[in-house]
Coordinates of C-alpha atoms in Angstrom, one line a residue:
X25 CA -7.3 165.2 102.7
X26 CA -9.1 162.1 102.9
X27 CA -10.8 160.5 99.5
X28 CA -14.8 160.3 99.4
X29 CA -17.1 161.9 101.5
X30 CA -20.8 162.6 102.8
X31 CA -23.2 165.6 103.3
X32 CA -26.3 164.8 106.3
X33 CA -28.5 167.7 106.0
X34 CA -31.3 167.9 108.5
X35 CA -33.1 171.6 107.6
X36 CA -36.3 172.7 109.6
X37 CA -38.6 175.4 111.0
X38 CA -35.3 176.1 113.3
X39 CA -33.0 176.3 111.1
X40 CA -30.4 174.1 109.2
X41 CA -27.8 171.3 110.7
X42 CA -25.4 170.2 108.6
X43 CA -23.1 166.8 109.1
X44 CA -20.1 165.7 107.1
X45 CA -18.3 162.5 107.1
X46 CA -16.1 160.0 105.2
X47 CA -17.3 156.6 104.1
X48 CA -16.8 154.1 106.7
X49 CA -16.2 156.7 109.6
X50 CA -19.6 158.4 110.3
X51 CA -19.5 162.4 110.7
X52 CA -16.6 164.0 111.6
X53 CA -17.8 167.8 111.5
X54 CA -21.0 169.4 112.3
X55 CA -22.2 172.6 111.9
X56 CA -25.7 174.4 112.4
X57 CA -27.4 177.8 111.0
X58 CA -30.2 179.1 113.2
X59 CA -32.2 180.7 109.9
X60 CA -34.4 178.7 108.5
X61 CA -34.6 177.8 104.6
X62 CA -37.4 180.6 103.2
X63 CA -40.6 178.9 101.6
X64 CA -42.5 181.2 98.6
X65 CA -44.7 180.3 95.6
X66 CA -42.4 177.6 94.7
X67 CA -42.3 175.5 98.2
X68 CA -39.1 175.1 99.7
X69 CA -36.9 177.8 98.1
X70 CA -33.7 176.0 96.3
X71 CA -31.5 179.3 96.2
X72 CA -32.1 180.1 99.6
X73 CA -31.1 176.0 100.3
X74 CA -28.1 176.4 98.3
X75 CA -27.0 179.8 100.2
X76 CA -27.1 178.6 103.6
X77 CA -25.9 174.9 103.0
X78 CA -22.7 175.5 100.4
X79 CA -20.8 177.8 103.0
X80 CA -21.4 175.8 105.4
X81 CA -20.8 172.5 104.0
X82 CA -17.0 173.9 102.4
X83 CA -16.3 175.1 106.0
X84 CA -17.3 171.4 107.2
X85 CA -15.2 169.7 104.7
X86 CA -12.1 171.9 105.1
X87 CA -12.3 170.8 109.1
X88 CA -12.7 167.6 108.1
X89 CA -9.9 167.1 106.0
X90 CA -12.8 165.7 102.9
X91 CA -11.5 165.9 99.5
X92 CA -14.8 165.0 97.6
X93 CA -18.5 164.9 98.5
X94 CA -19.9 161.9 96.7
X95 CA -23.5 161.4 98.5
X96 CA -25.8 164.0 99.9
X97 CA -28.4 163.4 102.1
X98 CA -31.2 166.5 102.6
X99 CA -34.0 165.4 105.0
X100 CA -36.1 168.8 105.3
X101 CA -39.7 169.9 106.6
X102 CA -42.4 170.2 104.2
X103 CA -40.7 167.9 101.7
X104 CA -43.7 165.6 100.5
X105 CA -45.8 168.6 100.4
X106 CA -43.4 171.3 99.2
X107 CA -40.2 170.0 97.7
X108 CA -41.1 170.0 94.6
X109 CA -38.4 172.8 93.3
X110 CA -35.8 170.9 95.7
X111 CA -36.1 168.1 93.6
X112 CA -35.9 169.4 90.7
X113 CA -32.9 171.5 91.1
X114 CA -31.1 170.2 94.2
X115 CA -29.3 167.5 92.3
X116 CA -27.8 169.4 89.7
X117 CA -26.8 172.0 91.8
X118 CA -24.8 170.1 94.9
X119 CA -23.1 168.7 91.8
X120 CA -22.1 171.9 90.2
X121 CA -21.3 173.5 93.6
X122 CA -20.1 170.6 95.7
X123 CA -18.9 167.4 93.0
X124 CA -21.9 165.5 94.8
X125 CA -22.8 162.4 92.6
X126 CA -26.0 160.9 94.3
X127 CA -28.7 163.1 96.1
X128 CA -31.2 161.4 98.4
X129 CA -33.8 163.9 98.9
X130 CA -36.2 162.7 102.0
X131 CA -38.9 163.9 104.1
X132 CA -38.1 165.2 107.7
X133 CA -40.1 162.5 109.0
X134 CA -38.2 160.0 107.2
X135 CA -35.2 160.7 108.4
X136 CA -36.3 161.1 111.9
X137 CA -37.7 157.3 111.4
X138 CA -34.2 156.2 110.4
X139 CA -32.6 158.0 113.4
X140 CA -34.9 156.7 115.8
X141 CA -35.2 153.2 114.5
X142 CA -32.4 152.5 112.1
X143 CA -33.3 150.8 108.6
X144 CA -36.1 148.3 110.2
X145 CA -39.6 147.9 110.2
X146 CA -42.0 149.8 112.9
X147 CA -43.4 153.3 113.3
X148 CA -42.0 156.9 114.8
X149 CA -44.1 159.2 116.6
X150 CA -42.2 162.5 115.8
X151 CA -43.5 165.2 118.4
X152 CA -42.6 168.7 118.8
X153 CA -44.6 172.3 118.0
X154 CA -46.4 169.8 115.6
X155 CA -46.5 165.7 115.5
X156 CA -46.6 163.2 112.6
X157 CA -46.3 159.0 112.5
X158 CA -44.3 157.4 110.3
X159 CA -44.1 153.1 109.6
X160 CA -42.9 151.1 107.2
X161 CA -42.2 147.2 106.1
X162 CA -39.3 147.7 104.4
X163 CA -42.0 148.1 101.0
X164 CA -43.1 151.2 101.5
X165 CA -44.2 153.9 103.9
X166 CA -47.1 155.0 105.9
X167 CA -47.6 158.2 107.4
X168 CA -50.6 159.6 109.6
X169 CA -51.2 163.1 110.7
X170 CA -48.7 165.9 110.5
X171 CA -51.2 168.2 108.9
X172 CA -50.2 171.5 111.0
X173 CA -51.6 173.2 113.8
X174 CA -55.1 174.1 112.0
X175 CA -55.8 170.6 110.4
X176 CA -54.3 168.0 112.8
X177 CA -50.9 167.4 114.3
X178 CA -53.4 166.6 117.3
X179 CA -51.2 165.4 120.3
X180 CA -48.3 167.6 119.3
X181 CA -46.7 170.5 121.3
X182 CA -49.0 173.3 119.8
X183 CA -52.5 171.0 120.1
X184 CA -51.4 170.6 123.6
X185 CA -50.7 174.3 124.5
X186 CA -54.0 175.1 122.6
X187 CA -55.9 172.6 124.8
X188 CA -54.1 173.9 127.9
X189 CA -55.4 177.7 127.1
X190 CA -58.8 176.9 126.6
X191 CA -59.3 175.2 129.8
X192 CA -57.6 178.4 131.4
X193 CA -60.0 180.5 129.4
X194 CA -63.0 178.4 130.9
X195 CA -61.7 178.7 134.3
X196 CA -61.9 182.4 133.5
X197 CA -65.2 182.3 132.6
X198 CA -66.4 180.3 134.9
X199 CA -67.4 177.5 132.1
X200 CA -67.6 173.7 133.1
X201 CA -64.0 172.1 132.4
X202 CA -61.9 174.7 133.7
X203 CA -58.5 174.4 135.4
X204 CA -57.9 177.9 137.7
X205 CA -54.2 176.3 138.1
X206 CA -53.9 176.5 134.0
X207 CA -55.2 180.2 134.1
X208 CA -52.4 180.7 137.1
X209 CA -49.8 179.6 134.7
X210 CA -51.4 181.3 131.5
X211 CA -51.7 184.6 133.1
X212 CA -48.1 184.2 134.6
X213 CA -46.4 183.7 131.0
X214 CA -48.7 185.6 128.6
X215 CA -50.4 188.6 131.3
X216 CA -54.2 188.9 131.6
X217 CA -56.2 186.1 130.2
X218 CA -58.9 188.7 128.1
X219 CA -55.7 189.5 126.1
X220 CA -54.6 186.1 125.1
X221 CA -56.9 186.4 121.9
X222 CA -55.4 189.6 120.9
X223 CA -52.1 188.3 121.9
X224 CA -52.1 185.5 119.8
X225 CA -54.3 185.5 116.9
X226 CA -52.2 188.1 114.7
X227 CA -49.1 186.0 115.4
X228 CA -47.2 184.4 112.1
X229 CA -45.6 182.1 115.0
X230 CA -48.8 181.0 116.5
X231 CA -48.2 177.2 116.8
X232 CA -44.9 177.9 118.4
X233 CA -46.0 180.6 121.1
X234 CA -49.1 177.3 121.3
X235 CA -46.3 175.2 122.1
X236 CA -44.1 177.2 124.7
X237 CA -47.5 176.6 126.9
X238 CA -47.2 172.7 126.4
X239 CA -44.5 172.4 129.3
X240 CA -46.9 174.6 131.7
X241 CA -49.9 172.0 131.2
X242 CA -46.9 169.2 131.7
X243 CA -45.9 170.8 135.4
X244 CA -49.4 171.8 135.9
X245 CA -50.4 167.6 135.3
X246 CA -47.3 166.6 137.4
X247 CA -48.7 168.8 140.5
X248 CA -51.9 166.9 140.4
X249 CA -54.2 169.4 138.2
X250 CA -56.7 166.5 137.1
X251 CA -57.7 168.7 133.8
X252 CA -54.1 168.9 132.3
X253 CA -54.1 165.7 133.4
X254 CA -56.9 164.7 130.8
X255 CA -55.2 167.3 128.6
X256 CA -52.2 164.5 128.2
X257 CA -53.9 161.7 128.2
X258 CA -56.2 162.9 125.0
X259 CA -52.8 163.9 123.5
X260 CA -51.6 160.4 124.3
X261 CA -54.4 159.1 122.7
X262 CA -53.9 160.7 119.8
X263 CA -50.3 159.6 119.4
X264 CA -51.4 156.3 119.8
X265 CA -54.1 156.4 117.3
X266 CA -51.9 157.5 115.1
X267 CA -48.7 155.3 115.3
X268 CA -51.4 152.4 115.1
X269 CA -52.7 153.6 111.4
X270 CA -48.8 153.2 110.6
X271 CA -47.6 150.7 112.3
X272 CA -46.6 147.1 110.0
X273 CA -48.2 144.5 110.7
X274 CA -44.8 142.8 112.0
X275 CA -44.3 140.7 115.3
X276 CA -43.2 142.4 118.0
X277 CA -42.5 146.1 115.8
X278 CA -41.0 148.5 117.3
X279 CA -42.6 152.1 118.4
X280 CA -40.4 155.0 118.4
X281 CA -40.4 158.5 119.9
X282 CA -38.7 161.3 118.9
X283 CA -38.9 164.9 119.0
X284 CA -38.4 167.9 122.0
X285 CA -42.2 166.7 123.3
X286 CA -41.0 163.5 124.7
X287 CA -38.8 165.7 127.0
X288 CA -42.0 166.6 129.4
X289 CA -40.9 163.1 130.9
X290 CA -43.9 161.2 132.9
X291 CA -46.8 163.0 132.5
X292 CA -46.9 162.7 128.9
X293 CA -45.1 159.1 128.6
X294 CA -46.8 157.2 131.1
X295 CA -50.3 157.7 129.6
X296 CA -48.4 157.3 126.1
X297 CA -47.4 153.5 127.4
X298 CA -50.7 153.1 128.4
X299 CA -52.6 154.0 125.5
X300 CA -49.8 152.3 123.2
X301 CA -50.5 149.0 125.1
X302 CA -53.8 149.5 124.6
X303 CA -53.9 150.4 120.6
X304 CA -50.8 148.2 119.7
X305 CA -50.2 145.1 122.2
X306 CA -47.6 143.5 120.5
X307 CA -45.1 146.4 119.7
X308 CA -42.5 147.5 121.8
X309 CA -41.4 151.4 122.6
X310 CA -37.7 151.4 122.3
X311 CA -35.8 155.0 123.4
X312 CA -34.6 156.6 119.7
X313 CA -31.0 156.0 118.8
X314 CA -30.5 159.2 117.4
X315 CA -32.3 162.6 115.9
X316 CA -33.2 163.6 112.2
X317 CA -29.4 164.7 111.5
X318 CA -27.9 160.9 112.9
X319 CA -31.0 159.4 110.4
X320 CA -29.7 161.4 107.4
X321 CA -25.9 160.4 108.2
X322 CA -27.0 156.8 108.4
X323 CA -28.8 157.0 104.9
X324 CA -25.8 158.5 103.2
X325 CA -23.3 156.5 105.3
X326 CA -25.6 153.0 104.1
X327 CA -25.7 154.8 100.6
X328 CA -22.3 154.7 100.3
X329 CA -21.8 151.2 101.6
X330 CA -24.3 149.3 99.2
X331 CA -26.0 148.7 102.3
X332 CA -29.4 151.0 101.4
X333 CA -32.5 149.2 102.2
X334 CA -35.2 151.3 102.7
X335 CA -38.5 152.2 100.5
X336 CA -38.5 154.8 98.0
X337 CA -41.8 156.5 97.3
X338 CA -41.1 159.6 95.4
X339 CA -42.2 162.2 97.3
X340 CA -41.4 160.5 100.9
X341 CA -37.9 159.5 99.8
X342 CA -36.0 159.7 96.1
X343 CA -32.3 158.8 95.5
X344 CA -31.3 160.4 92.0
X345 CA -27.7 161.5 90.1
X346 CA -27.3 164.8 89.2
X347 CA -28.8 164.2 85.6
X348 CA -32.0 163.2 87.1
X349 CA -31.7 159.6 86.5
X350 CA -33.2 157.1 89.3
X351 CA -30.3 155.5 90.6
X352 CA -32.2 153.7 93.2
X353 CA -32.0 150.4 92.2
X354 CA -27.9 150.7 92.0
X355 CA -27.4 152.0 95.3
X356 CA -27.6 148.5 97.4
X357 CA -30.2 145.2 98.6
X358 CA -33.5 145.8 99.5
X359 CA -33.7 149.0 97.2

């Protein structure tokens, strides 16, 4: 059994991925639940966190051949606007369960920066079902959009599957700004276009069953359908409007993209280059190094190195002991 060790915890609307490692060494063991951590009156539920990461994380170490967890990591969805029972009883209780020391306790979209971009300064676009940007100077951070599928997250997976629908629903009708190839593919995945409505409205999983269409509009754009076309080229917009209102004002900062989205390939990137260009001429798109889980494994890897040198901002990102105290400032430079 090897001395210190890590917990990387990357816990989302699909479920929970766990990492463990020892200092110096990166992860050595990863393991993954497919149920997702339950959200009630209190936010993000700690209890149910606890119950499907302590299992998980013993099994993890006992593979790994880790003695002692010393630094957790948790980067998990809804944080800034939900976590407020996770940070007020994570710490104490990966100490009482797991001997963790120091808790970092971030938003999904911050370690999704970090995996994509490393401890630097620039801005992530993080696209999937939904889609948020995320920058920061090194001082602090800045985040535009990822206000869900009703409010915003405009350019994301479910906005574009939304967009897609409707201009199959006006080909139905015979409205102005229809695309009879969109209701082709509509009607071939969700039957008869009069039932959409019915089909989709009473749905708890709306902006996902949104999103499943977004790859449709993408082959549909690809095929040389001029309205899904203009369906990805608004969404690129979008993306670029909003990594702009994060973006530092650094030379040459880089722009990152992460996220499942980025996987339609051409249709969606090429207009994303363009519009980036356009909105932010002196930044450079670089391809993400890694995904959420390699960003929270490089937080508690720099953690435990003294090497920590990104921004806390409470509810973004907060680095605390098990008694609550703000150990930020001990934890490396730059902090």
């Amino acid at each position: 059994m090897t001395g210190c060790g890590f917990l990387a915890v990357d816990s989302g609307g699909s479920g929970v991925r766990v990492a463990v490692g020892a200092a110096g060494r990166g992860a050595s063991a990863r393991g993954a639940s497919r149920e997702p951590v339950r959200t009630g009156a209190r936010g993000i539920d700690p209890g149910h966190f606890m119950e499907r990461l302590v299992p998980m994380a013993r099994a993890l170490c006992s593979e790994a051949g880790i003695g002692r967890l010393d630094t957790a990591v948790v980067g998990a969805a809804g944080m800034a606007g939900l976590g407020d029972a996770l940070r007020a009883e994570l710490p104490g209780a990966l100490a009482r369960e797991l001997g963790v020391r120091r808790v970092a306790l971030a938003a999904d979209a911050v370690t999704a920066y970090v995996g994509a971009l490393g401890p630097r300064p620039g801005a992530v676009i993080a696209a999937g079902t939904g889609l948020i940007a995320i920058g920061t100077d090194l001082t602090g951070w800045r985040r535009a959009d990822g206000w869900g599928h009703l409010l915003g997250d405009c350019g994301g997976g479910a906005w574009i599957g939304r967009a897609g629908l409707e201009a199959a629903l006006r080909a139905h009708d015979g409205r102005e700004g229809g695309s009879a190839r969109l209701l082709a593919s509509a009607e071939a995945v969700f039957g008869p276009a009069a039932g959409l409505p019915g089909l989709l409205y009473p749905r708890t999983d709306r902006p996902a069953v949104l999103a499943s269409f977004a790859p449709r509009v993408a082959e549909c754009a690809a095929g040389g359908d001029p309205v899904a076309a203009d369906v990805l080229r608004a969404a690129a917009r979008h993306m670029a409007d909003s990594a702009a209102a994060v973006c530092p004002d650094v030379d040459e900062p880089r722009v990152g993209l992460t996220g499942g989205l980025f996987e339609m390939g051409a249709p969606l990137l090429v207009p994303l280059d363009e519009e980036l260009a356009e909105r932010l001429p002196r930044a450079r798109r670089v391809t993400a190094e890694g995904d959420p889980l390699h960003g929270a494994v490089r937080i508690a890897t720099d953690l435990m190195a003294g090497a920590f040198a990104l921004p806390c901002e409470g509810k973004m990102l907060c680095v605390t002991s098990p008694a609550g105290e703000d150990v930020t400032r001990a934890a490396g430079p730059g902090t």
